[in-house]
Short mmCIF file of C-alpha atoms and ligand atoms in Angstrom, two decimals:
data_model
loop_
_atom_site.label_atom_id
_atom_site.label_comp_id
_atom_site.label_asym_id
_atom_site.label_seq_id
_atom_site.Cartn_x
_atom_site.Cartn_y
_atom_site.Cartn_z
CA MET A 1 0.15 -0.07 -0.09
CA ARG A 2 1.19 3.61 -0.80
CA LEU A 3 0.40 6.37 1.76
CA TYR A 4 0.94 10.04 1.79
CA ASN A 5 3.36 10.46 4.64
CA SER A 6 3.26 14.10 6.23
CA LEU A 7 6.55 13.54 7.55
CA THR A 8 8.22 13.12 4.26
CA ARG A 9 5.82 15.07 2.18
CA LYS A 10 5.56 12.12 -0.27
CA LYS A 11 3.50 9.10 -1.14
CA GLU A 12 5.69 6.08 0.27
CA LYS A 13 5.31 2.33 0.16
CA PHE A 14 4.00 1.26 3.60
CA LYS A 15 6.74 -0.95 5.08
CA PRO A 16 5.78 -1.90 8.72
CA ILE A 17 8.47 -2.12 11.38
CA LYS A 18 7.66 -5.72 12.02
CA LYS A 19 6.59 -7.69 8.92
CA GLY A 20 2.99 -8.47 8.62
CA GLU A 21 2.00 -6.11 11.64
CA ALA A 22 0.71 -2.65 11.83
CA GLY A 23 0.62 -0.47 14.92
CA ILE A 24 -1.87 2.42 14.46
CA TYR A 25 -2.64 5.24 16.98
CA ALA A 26 -5.34 7.89 16.44
CA CYS A 27 -5.78 10.87 18.43
CA GLY A 28 -9.12 10.64 19.95
CA PRO A 29 -11.74 13.22 21.02
CA THR A 30 -11.61 15.66 23.63
CA VAL A 31 -14.86 14.54 25.65
CA TYR A 32 -16.36 18.08 26.57
CA ASP A 33 -19.28 18.03 24.09
CA PHE A 34 -20.83 16.13 21.39
CA LEU A 35 -19.07 15.02 18.28
CA GLN A 36 -19.66 16.88 15.24
CA ILE A 37 -19.41 15.60 11.66
CA GLY A 38 -15.96 17.26 11.17
CA ASN A 39 -14.63 14.91 13.89
CA TRP A 40 -16.63 12.02 12.50
CA ARG A 41 -14.72 12.27 9.47
CA THR A 42 -11.46 12.31 11.05
CA TYR A 43 -12.26 9.04 13.05
CA VAL A 44 -13.85 7.45 9.83
CA LEU A 45 -10.33 8.10 8.03
CA GLY A 46 -8.79 6.16 11.01
CA ASP A 47 -11.28 3.20 10.70
CA LEU A 48 -10.68 2.85 6.77
CA LEU A 49 -6.91 3.02 7.29
CA VAL A 50 -7.21 0.00 9.97
CA ARG A 51 -9.84 -1.75 7.55
CA ASN A 52 -7.54 -1.22 4.51
CA LEU A 53 -4.51 -2.86 6.41
CA LYS A 54 -6.38 -5.70 7.78
CA TYR A 55 -7.95 -6.40 4.24
CA LEU A 56 -4.16 -6.43 2.93
CA GLY A 57 -3.63 -9.03 5.70
CA TYR A 58 -1.58 -7.23 8.16
CA GLU A 59 -2.31 -8.10 11.95
CA THR A 60 -3.41 -4.56 13.24
CA LYS A 61 -2.92 -3.10 16.89
CA TYR A 62 -5.31 0.09 16.82
CA VAL A 63 -5.05 2.51 19.81
CA MET A 64 -7.02 5.61 20.49
CA ASN A 65 -6.86 8.08 23.19
CA ILE A 66 -10.02 9.78 25.08
CA THR A 67 -8.79 13.33 26.19
CA ASP A 68 -10.53 13.63 29.25
CA VAL A 69 -8.30 16.27 31.10
CA GLY A 70 -5.85 18.96 30.24
CA HIS A 71 -6.87 19.91 26.96
CA LEU A 72 -6.74 23.95 27.02
CA VAL A 73 -9.01 26.11 25.16
CA SER A 74 -6.39 27.74 23.12
CA ASP A 75 -4.71 24.57 22.03
CA GLY A 76 -1.67 26.12 23.59
CA ASP A 77 -0.78 26.55 27.31
CA GLU A 78 -3.17 29.26 28.39
CA GLY A 79 -6.68 29.52 28.78
CA GLU A 80 -9.47 27.20 30.48
CA ASP A 81 -9.24 23.63 30.32
CA LYS A 82 -12.10 22.35 27.89
CA LEU A 83 -13.47 19.75 30.42
CA GLU A 84 -13.41 22.10 33.42
CA LYS A 85 -15.30 24.64 30.88
CA GLY A 86 -17.61 21.90 30.01
CA ALA A 87 -18.33 21.06 33.78
CA LYS A 88 -19.04 24.88 34.38
CA ARG A 89 -21.54 25.09 31.41
CA GLU A 90 -23.44 21.99 32.52
CA GLY A 91 -23.30 22.50 36.20
CA GLU A 92 -21.73 19.14 36.62
CA THR A 93 -18.21 17.94 37.56
CA ALA A 94 -15.60 17.55 34.86
CA TRP A 95 -15.53 13.89 35.50
CA ASP A 96 -19.21 13.79 34.89
CA VAL A 97 -18.87 15.60 31.75
CA ALA A 98 -16.11 13.25 30.43
CA GLU A 99 -18.33 10.32 31.26
CA LYS A 100 -21.34 11.75 29.46
CA TYR A 101 -19.47 12.53 26.11
CA THR A 102 -17.27 9.48 26.10
CA LYS A 103 -20.23 7.60 26.08
CA ASP A 104 -21.63 9.73 23.15
CA PHE A 105 -18.42 9.07 21.39
CA LYS A 106 -18.69 5.15 22.00
CA GLN A 107 -22.38 5.30 20.61
CA GLY A 108 -21.38 7.34 17.69
CA MET A 109 -18.66 4.86 16.96
CA HIS A 110 -21.09 1.90 17.10
CA LYS A 111 -23.92 3.97 15.03
CA LEU A 112 -21.26 4.56 12.29
CA GLY A 113 -19.98 0.97 12.23
CA LEU A 114 -16.52 1.77 13.09
CA LEU A 115 -14.12 -0.85 14.48
CA LYS A 116 -13.36 -0.81 18.15
CA PRO A 117 -9.83 0.44 18.94
CA LYS A 118 -8.38 0.03 22.20
CA LEU A 119 -9.79 3.18 23.87
CA VAL A 120 -7.59 4.70 26.34
CA ARG A 121 -8.31 7.61 28.83
CA ALA A 122 -5.63 10.01 29.87
CA THR A 123 -6.96 10.15 33.39
CA ASP A 124 -6.25 6.64 33.55
CA HIS A 125 -2.52 7.12 32.51
CA ILE A 126 -1.56 10.07 34.92
CA LYS A 127 1.39 7.74 36.57
CA GLU A 128 2.62 6.98 32.91
CA GLN A 129 2.55 10.85 32.02
CA ILE A 130 4.36 11.89 35.13
CA GLU A 131 7.05 8.99 34.57
CA LEU A 132 7.71 10.44 31.04
CA VAL A 133 8.10 13.88 32.10
CA LYS A 134 10.41 12.73 34.64
CA LYS A 135 12.42 11.06 31.95
CA LEU A 136 12.69 14.25 29.93
CA GLU A 137 13.47 16.34 32.99
CA LYS A 138 16.62 13.89 33.51
CA LYS A 139 17.87 14.43 29.98
CA GLY A 140 17.48 18.21 30.36
CA PHE A 141 14.46 18.73 28.21
CA ALA A 142 12.02 20.06 31.04
CA TYR A 143 12.03 23.12 33.17
CA LYS A 144 9.77 24.39 35.92
CA THR A 145 8.31 28.04 35.98
CA SER A 146 5.75 29.38 38.69
CA ASP A 147 2.99 27.75 36.31
CA GLY A 148 4.11 24.68 35.20
CA VAL A 149 6.75 22.29 33.72
CA TYR A 150 7.76 23.18 30.27
CA PHE A 151 9.47 21.35 27.40
CA ASP A 152 12.73 22.96 26.55
CA THR A 153 12.83 23.12 22.60
CA THR A 154 16.26 25.09 22.75
CA GLU A 155 17.81 22.40 24.59
CA PHE A 156 16.35 19.72 22.27
CA GLU A 157 17.74 21.29 19.21
CA LYS A 158 21.09 21.88 21.08
CA GLN A 159 21.08 18.04 21.61
CA GLY A 160 20.83 17.37 17.86
CA TYR A 161 17.30 16.84 17.40
CA LYS A 162 15.00 18.39 15.13
CA TYR A 163 11.88 20.29 16.44
CA GLY A 164 8.78 20.94 14.08
CA GLU A 165 9.79 18.86 11.10
CA LEU A 166 6.23 17.49 10.69
CA SER A 167 4.55 20.97 10.71
CA THR A 168 3.15 22.41 7.61
CA LEU A 169 3.34 26.05 9.21
CA ASP A 170 6.82 27.80 9.10
CA GLU A 171 5.53 29.67 12.09
CA ILE A 172 5.79 26.63 14.30
CA LYS A 173 9.46 27.56 14.26
CA GLU A 174 8.48 30.98 15.63
CA GLY A 175 5.82 29.27 17.62
CA ALA A 176 2.74 31.33 16.21
CA ARG A 177 -0.06 29.05 17.40
CA VAL A 178 1.58 28.89 20.92
CA GLU A 179 0.26 31.56 23.20
CA VAL A 180 2.60 33.82 24.32
CA ASN A 181 3.85 33.16 28.13
CA LYS A 182 6.33 35.18 29.63
CA LYS A 183 7.55 32.63 31.92
CA LYS A 184 8.68 30.30 29.13
CA LYS A 185 12.25 30.45 27.80
CA ASP A 186 11.20 30.31 24.26
CA LYS A 187 7.80 30.77 22.68
CA ARG A 188 7.86 27.22 21.20
CA ASP A 189 8.11 25.67 24.49
CA PHE A 190 4.94 24.02 25.64
CA ALA A 191 3.61 22.59 28.98
CA LEU A 192 4.13 19.00 30.19
CA TRP A 193 2.49 19.69 33.70
CA LYS A 194 0.42 22.77 34.84
CA PHE A 195 -0.20 23.62 38.30
CA SER A 196 -3.46 24.12 39.47
CA PRO A 197 -4.35 27.86 39.61
CA LYS A 198 -4.60 29.07 43.37
CA SER A 199 -7.64 31.16 42.34
CA GLU A 200 -9.59 28.17 40.64
CA LYS A 201 -11.06 25.07 42.10
CA ARG A 202 -10.38 22.34 39.70
CA ASP A 203 -12.37 19.09 39.77
CA MET A 204 -9.42 17.17 38.17
CA GLU A 205 -5.98 17.34 39.73
CA TRP A 206 -3.30 15.11 40.78
CA GLU A 207 -0.03 15.39 43.14
CA SER A 208 3.22 15.27 41.36
CA PRO A 209 6.96 15.79 41.85
CA TRP A 210 6.54 19.34 40.76
CA GLY A 211 3.26 20.36 42.54
CA LYS A 212 -0.09 19.65 42.32
CA GLY A 213 -2.00 19.88 38.97
CA PHE A 214 -2.61 18.35 35.69
CA PRO A 215 -0.95 17.20 32.58
CA GLY A 216 -0.38 19.17 29.60
CA TRP A 217 -2.53 18.17 26.62
CA HIS A 218 0.25 16.66 24.30
CA ILE A 219 1.89 14.21 26.99
CA GLU A 220 -0.95 11.82 27.05
CA CYS A 221 -0.51 10.76 23.46
CA SER A 222 3.29 10.29 23.83
CA ALA A 223 2.66 8.35 27.10
CA MET A 224 0.09 6.34 26.06
CA SER A 225 0.84 5.46 22.48
CA MET A 226 4.48 4.27 23.66
CA LYS A 227 2.83 2.03 26.29
CA TYR A 228 0.63 0.29 23.88
CA LEU A 229 2.70 0.25 20.79
CA GLY A 230 6.13 0.66 21.77
CA ASP A 231 8.83 3.38 21.64
CA GLN A 232 8.35 3.38 17.85
CA PHE A 233 5.41 2.44 15.91
CA ASP A 234 3.94 2.37 12.42
CA LEU A 235 1.27 4.87 11.83
CA HIS A 236 -0.24 7.86 13.62
CA VAL A 237 -3.62 9.63 12.43
CA GLY A 238 -5.30 12.74 13.01
CA GLY A 239 -6.88 15.75 11.59
CA GLU A 240 -4.85 18.32 9.66
CA ASP A 241 -4.99 20.77 12.30
CA LEU A 242 -2.99 18.60 14.76
CA ARG A 243 -0.10 18.58 12.33
CA SER A 244 0.93 22.18 13.18
CA THR A 245 1.81 21.80 17.01
CA HIS A 246 0.25 18.72 18.66
CA HIS A 247 2.12 16.19 16.46
CA PRO A 248 5.20 17.91 16.55
CA ASN A 249 5.07 18.27 20.18
CA GLU A 250 4.35 14.35 20.55
CA ILE A 251 7.41 13.81 18.35
CA ALA A 252 9.53 16.00 20.43
CA GLN A 253 8.41 14.44 23.95
CA SER A 254 8.82 10.85 22.64
CA GLU A 255 12.01 11.14 20.78
CA GLY A 256 13.46 13.24 23.61
CA ALA A 257 12.60 10.79 26.04
CA THR A 258 13.56 7.59 24.14
CA GLY A 259 16.30 8.97 22.16
CA LYS A 260 14.82 6.74 19.02
CA LYS A 261 14.19 8.07 15.94
CA PRO A 262 11.68 8.08 14.37
CA PHE A 263 8.86 7.83 16.90
CA VAL A 264 6.33 7.23 14.27
CA LYS A 265 7.17 6.08 10.59
CA TYR A 266 4.14 7.27 8.77
CA TRP A 267 1.97 10.47 9.59
CA VAL A 268 -1.59 10.26 8.11
CA HIS A 269 -3.65 13.63 8.27
CA GLY A 270 -7.22 13.80 7.40
CA ALA A 271 -8.22 17.13 5.84
CA PHE A 272 -11.00 19.22 7.25
CA LEU A 273 -14.85 19.12 6.79
CA LEU A 274 -16.33 22.35 5.66
CA VAL A 275 -19.86 23.20 5.96
CA ASP A 276 -21.42 25.21 3.05
CA GLY A 277 -18.07 26.20 1.98
CA GLY A 278 -16.70 27.72 5.27
CA ARG A 279 -15.46 26.78 8.66
CA MET A 280 -17.69 24.78 11.00
CA GLY A 281 -18.25 25.75 14.65
CA LYS A 282 -20.65 25.76 17.40
CA SER A 283 -20.93 29.50 17.38
CA LEU A 284 -21.70 29.31 13.63
CA GLY A 285 -24.68 26.86 14.42
CA ASN A 286 -23.36 24.40 11.75
CA ALA A 287 -21.26 21.96 14.00
CA TYR A 288 -23.99 19.26 13.28
CA THR A 289 -24.04 16.09 15.23
CA LEU A 290 -25.23 12.57 14.41
CA GLN A 291 -28.61 13.39 16.20
CA ASP A 292 -28.93 16.46 14.05
CA LEU A 293 -28.68 14.27 10.75
CA ASP A 294 -31.06 11.68 12.36
CA ASN A 295 -33.71 14.43 13.03
CA LYS A 296 -33.74 15.10 9.33
CA GLY A 297 -34.00 11.65 8.39
CA PHE A 298 -30.24 10.71 7.45
CA SER A 299 -28.55 7.60 8.67
CA PRO A 300 -25.04 7.38 9.80
CA PHE A 301 -24.29 5.09 6.77
CA ASP A 302 -25.61 8.07 4.70
CA LEU A 303 -22.83 10.30 6.22
CA LYS A 304 -20.19 7.59 5.67
CA TYR A 305 -20.97 7.16 2.03
CA PHE A 306 -20.61 11.06 1.75
CA TYR A 307 -17.26 10.88 3.31
CA LEU A 308 -16.04 8.02 0.93
CA MET A 309 -17.18 10.39 -1.92
CA GLY A 310 -14.09 12.80 -1.14
CA HIS A 311 -10.56 11.96 -1.11
CA TYR A 312 -9.27 12.04 2.68
CA ARG A 313 -6.56 14.47 1.96
CA LYS A 314 -8.76 17.08 0.35
CA GLN A 315 -11.34 19.23 2.40
CA LEU A 316 -14.74 18.03 1.65
CA ASN A 317 -17.62 20.42 1.64
CA PHE A 318 -21.02 19.42 3.65
CA THR A 319 -24.21 20.67 2.43
CA TRP A 320 -27.51 19.11 3.13
CA GLU A 321 -27.82 18.64 -0.79
CA ALA A 322 -24.56 16.68 -1.11
CA LEU A 323 -25.79 14.48 1.76
CA GLU A 324 -29.06 13.94 0.13
CA GLY A 325 -27.20 12.83 -3.06
CA ALA A 326 -25.21 10.44 -0.86
CA LYS A 327 -28.25 9.03 0.55
CA THR A 328 -29.78 8.49 -2.76
CA ALA A 329 -26.73 7.03 -4.25
CA LEU A 330 -26.49 4.47 -1.18
CA GLU A 331 -30.10 3.60 -1.46
CA ARG A 332 -29.80 2.64 -5.24
CA LEU A 333 -26.60 0.71 -4.44
CA ARG A 334 -28.39 -0.99 -1.74
CA LYS A 335 -31.46 -1.68 -3.92
CA ARG A 336 -29.26 -3.37 -6.51
CA ILE A 337 -27.59 -5.67 -3.99
CA ILE A 338 -31.13 -6.69 -2.81
CA ASN A 339 -32.34 -7.50 -6.18
CA ILE A 340 -29.06 -9.56 -6.89
CA ASP A 341 -29.78 -11.35 -3.81
CA SER A 342 -33.13 -12.07 -4.19
CA ARG A 343 -32.65 -13.04 -7.87
CA LEU A 344 -30.42 -15.79 -6.49
CA ARG A 345 -32.55 -16.80 -3.87
CA GLY A 346 -35.35 -16.90 -5.86
CA ASN A 347 -33.38 -18.57 -8.95
CA ASP A 348 -35.79 -16.58 -11.14
CA GLY A 349 -33.64 -15.95 -14.32
CA GLY A 350 -30.61 -14.82 -12.40
CA SER A 351 -27.42 -14.96 -14.27
CA ASP A 352 -25.83 -17.59 -11.91
CA GLY A 353 -25.34 -21.12 -12.89
CA GLY A 354 -22.88 -20.79 -15.75
CA ALA A 355 -19.23 -21.30 -15.66
CA PRO A 356 -17.50 -19.26 -12.95
CA HIS A 357 -15.83 -16.25 -14.49
CA GLN A 358 -12.85 -16.29 -12.15
CA ALA A 359 -10.54 -14.42 -14.35
CA VAL A 360 -13.03 -11.32 -14.55
CA GLN A 361 -13.77 -11.47 -10.66
CA GLY A 362 -9.97 -11.55 -10.28
CA ALA A 363 -9.45 -8.41 -12.47
CA TRP A 364 -12.09 -6.73 -10.43
CA GLU A 365 -10.66 -7.56 -7.32
CA SER A 366 -7.07 -6.08 -8.48
CA LYS A 367 -8.86 -2.96 -9.65
CA PHE A 368 -10.44 -2.52 -6.34
CA ARG A 369 -7.18 -3.00 -4.57
CA GLU A 370 -5.33 -0.93 -6.88
CA ARG A 371 -7.62 2.13 -5.62
CA MET A 372 -7.34 1.09 -1.90
CA GLU A 373 -3.67 0.92 -2.12
CA ASP A 374 -3.28 4.13 -3.86
CA ASP A 375 -3.26 6.29 -0.91
CA LEU A 376 -6.71 5.10 0.22
CA ASP A 377 -8.44 6.43 -2.97
CA MET A 378 -12.02 5.52 -1.67
CA PRO A 379 -13.84 7.67 -4.42
CA GLY A 380 -11.83 5.61 -6.93
CA ALA A 381 -12.97 2.31 -4.98
CA LEU A 382 -16.72 3.34 -4.95
CA ALA A 383 -16.47 3.84 -8.53
CA VAL A 384 -15.25 0.36 -9.04
CA VAL A 385 -17.98 -0.69 -6.80
CA TRP A 386 -20.56 0.67 -9.29
CA GLU A 387 -18.70 -0.71 -12.21
CA MET A 388 -18.65 -3.94 -11.03
CA VAL A 389 -22.35 -4.43 -10.08
CA LYS A 390 -23.19 -3.49 -13.55
CA ASP A 391 -20.85 -5.88 -15.24
CA LYS A 392 -23.08 -8.38 -17.41
CA ASN A 393 -20.00 -10.73 -17.58
CA LEU A 394 -20.17 -11.44 -13.78
CA SER A 395 -22.71 -13.85 -12.35
CA ASP A 396 -24.84 -12.70 -9.26
CA GLY A 397 -23.13 -14.80 -6.76
CA GLU A 398 -19.82 -13.59 -7.78
CA LYS A 399 -21.10 -9.98 -7.49
CA LEU A 400 -22.37 -10.56 -4.12
CA GLY A 401 -19.14 -12.36 -3.01
CA LEU A 402 -17.09 -9.42 -4.13
CA ILE A 403 -19.48 -6.89 -2.40
CA GLU A 404 -19.37 -8.73 0.75
CA LYS A 405 -15.78 -8.92 0.81
CA TRP A 406 -15.18 -5.19 -0.25
CA ASP A 407 -17.44 -4.04 2.38
CA GLU A 408 -14.90 -5.18 4.83
CA VAL A 409 -13.18 -2.21 3.76
CA LEU A 410 -15.83 0.39 2.88
CA GLY A 411 -17.91 -0.58 6.05
CA LEU A 412 -21.15 0.62 4.52
CA GLY A 413 -23.02 -2.27 6.26
CA LEU A 414 -23.91 -3.61 2.51
CA SER A 415 -23.99 -7.34 3.55
CA LYS A 416 -27.45 -8.52 3.53
CA VAL A 417 -27.88 -9.30 7.22
CA GLU A 418 -26.63 -5.77 8.03
CA MET A 419 -29.06 -4.13 5.56
CA LYS A 420 -32.17 -6.10 7.12
CA LEU A 421 -31.25 -5.05 10.64
CA GLU A 422 -31.55 -1.35 9.38
CA ILE A 423 -35.38 -1.84 8.80
CA PRO A 424 -37.19 -0.46 11.83
CA GLU A 425 -38.93 -2.95 14.25
CA ASP A 426 -42.48 -1.88 13.51
CA VAL A 427 -42.01 -2.46 9.56
CA VAL A 428 -40.51 -6.02 10.24
CA LYS A 429 -43.44 -6.98 12.18
CA LEU A 430 -45.84 -5.77 9.66
CA VAL A 431 -43.91 -7.60 6.99
CA GLU A 432 -44.17 -10.67 9.05
CA LYS A 433 -47.88 -10.25 9.54
CA ARG A 434 -48.31 -9.84 5.93
CA SER A 435 -46.29 -13.02 5.05
CA ARG A 436 -48.75 -14.73 7.40
CA LEU A 437 -51.82 -13.44 5.83
CA ARG A 438 -50.49 -14.31 2.34
CA GLU A 439 -49.77 -17.72 3.59
CA GLU A 440 -53.32 -18.16 4.58
CA GLY A 441 -54.48 -16.85 1.34
CA LYS A 442 -55.94 -13.65 2.79
CA TRP A 443 -54.80 -11.37 0.01
CA ASN A 444 -56.90 -8.27 1.03
CA GLY A 445 -55.54 -8.11 4.27
CA ALA A 446 -51.94 -8.54 2.86
CA ASP A 447 -52.59 -5.80 0.59
CA SER A 448 -53.88 -3.14 3.10
CA ILE A 449 -50.66 -4.08 5.12
CA ARG A 450 -48.44 -3.30 2.14
CA GLU A 451 -50.10 0.01 1.96
CA GLU A 452 -49.31 0.60 5.74
CA ILE A 453 -45.80 -0.35 5.18
CA GLU A 454 -45.53 2.02 2.40
CA LYS A 455 -46.69 4.72 4.44
CA LEU A 456 -44.05 4.36 6.73
CA GLY A 457 -41.32 4.72 3.76
CA TYR A 458 -40.77 1.23 2.69
CA VAL A 459 -41.43 -0.97 -0.08
CA VAL A 460 -41.99 -4.70 -0.08
CA GLU A 461 -41.20 -6.80 -3.13
CA ASP A 462 -42.03 -10.48 -3.63
CA LYS A 463 -39.00 -12.32 -5.32
CA GLY A 464 -39.69 -16.03 -5.79
CA LYS A 465 -40.27 -17.36 -2.04
CA GLU A 466 -38.69 -14.51 -0.51
CA THR A 467 -39.94 -11.20 0.61
CA VAL A 468 -37.51 -8.09 0.33
CA VAL A 469 -37.96 -4.91 1.97
CA VAL A 470 -36.40 -1.55 1.03
CA ARG A 471 -36.60 1.90 1.72
CA LYS A 472 -38.60 3.95 -0.81
P1 AMP B 501 -10.94 17.76 19.32
O1 AMP B 501 -11.99 17.03 20.04
O2 AMP B 501 -11.30 19.07 19.08
O3 AMP B 501 -9.65 17.53 19.91
O4 AMP B 501 -10.91 17.04 17.85
C1 AMP B 501 -10.95 15.77 17.57
C2 AMP B 501 -10.35 15.46 16.28
O5 AMP B 501 -11.26 16.10 15.25
C3 AMP B 501 -9.24 15.90 15.86
O6 AMP B 501 -8.45 14.97 15.15
C4 AMP B 501 -9.48 16.92 14.98
O7 AMP B 501 -8.37 17.13 13.92
C5 AMP B 501 -10.76 16.53 14.23
N1 AMP B 501 -11.53 17.69 13.66
C6 AMP B 501 -11.88 18.93 14.43
N2 AMP B 501 -12.60 19.48 13.47
C7 AMP B 501 -12.45 18.87 12.54
C8 AMP B 501 -13.12 19.24 10.86
N3 AMP B 501 -13.96 20.23 10.77
N4 AMP B 501 -12.92 18.36 9.94
C9 AMP B 501 -12.23 17.08 10.26
N5 AMP B 501 -11.74 16.87 11.58
C10 AMP B 501 -11.92 17.76 12.27
ZN1 ZN B 502 -2.67 13.12 20.10
#
């Protein structure tokens, strides 16, 4: 597989550190609010990457953190802690806020059918973070000020390391995104540990060798990724915003502590999701959640199909019309698959039964793989799916076989079982009732139930002995 590596700034062939294995770390959510569709685009990218690696036969180890402490509002070292801020907003403790939105995150992962990473919470790894800061201190990379312990970028460079290599922003060298803090030796230095301010009561704070307080935002990712994946590992994923300071800081902390370079071989960054051509944000009222989509009749899979229509390295523009387009396309695809499936089951003239077309099937498989292996070209892979289902040289069985296999990567719930699961309970009950009436020869009753089902937005089709239900 070839992947664009933000560190080397080119597409490279993926060669894991250990043959046949891939360790992946994804920066997870700060759990202070509901996740929005921009966040989800980034988590779907992590999922796609892991699915692709699995498909290609790699044994994967996928770890994701939950930031439940210490992420300051400005993304620098100043401002309020996002969790403590959420607690004030909701009149609860920071612990309750973290719990509530971690739950929302897990539910969202489930709704979107994402593979489960090993989820690790920052607050469960305070000890590891303190140990890491101690290591950095021993090597001369940390110094204490009146408000915290900071990473010393100047000393880091003096000892022969490069700081900010990954960053796209030249300004990182001048520390543009880092708030000016007069106590720091250099503008680029960043907090490893912050002391609890005397003026403010915090819900989350811990004792440390330097004083009571809480970890800086970046240290958790270094501590937890290395704990679970080793000092050096293969892949690190996150949104493009993290490339400017968070990830360069992770590199500095980890390489500084272990002396091993590179900390991570391949850095994969997903471009942002825009809404109506611009930035999305709470204050703009366009930071839509999965619930907002559900309220307008869109399923999480409609959103996922929409994501797949764009390449992960290009910004993608969300509009309700575009989502509608994705929904329609996904429904058309599902209908096709259901028809293929029912033809097969009903044996009513489906094109199965002839000699197998192994060569043709193999050619499709190569086409699909070629797209995935070219830096996760999912729009290209979707185009292959559509061409394949229309190919007259393939039998129905062969088509279904390919779809089921490819859906391991696409994760669109295209397997028959999953599609049936998406039909609401009340519709399923009506379909069963209708089948019973038909068996008893009560055709009028069966017809009126068909109308009821249609009113709920579904259509029943009788194919041979099978009854198939699809969304209208
Ligand atoms: P946060 O919870 O703010 O730390 O963000 C969690 C993840 O979502 C990070 O990897 C961000 O890069 C990503 N993210 C935030 N906004 C967007 C967006 N508009 N499009 C894509 N990813 C985003
Ligand atoms: Zn991180």
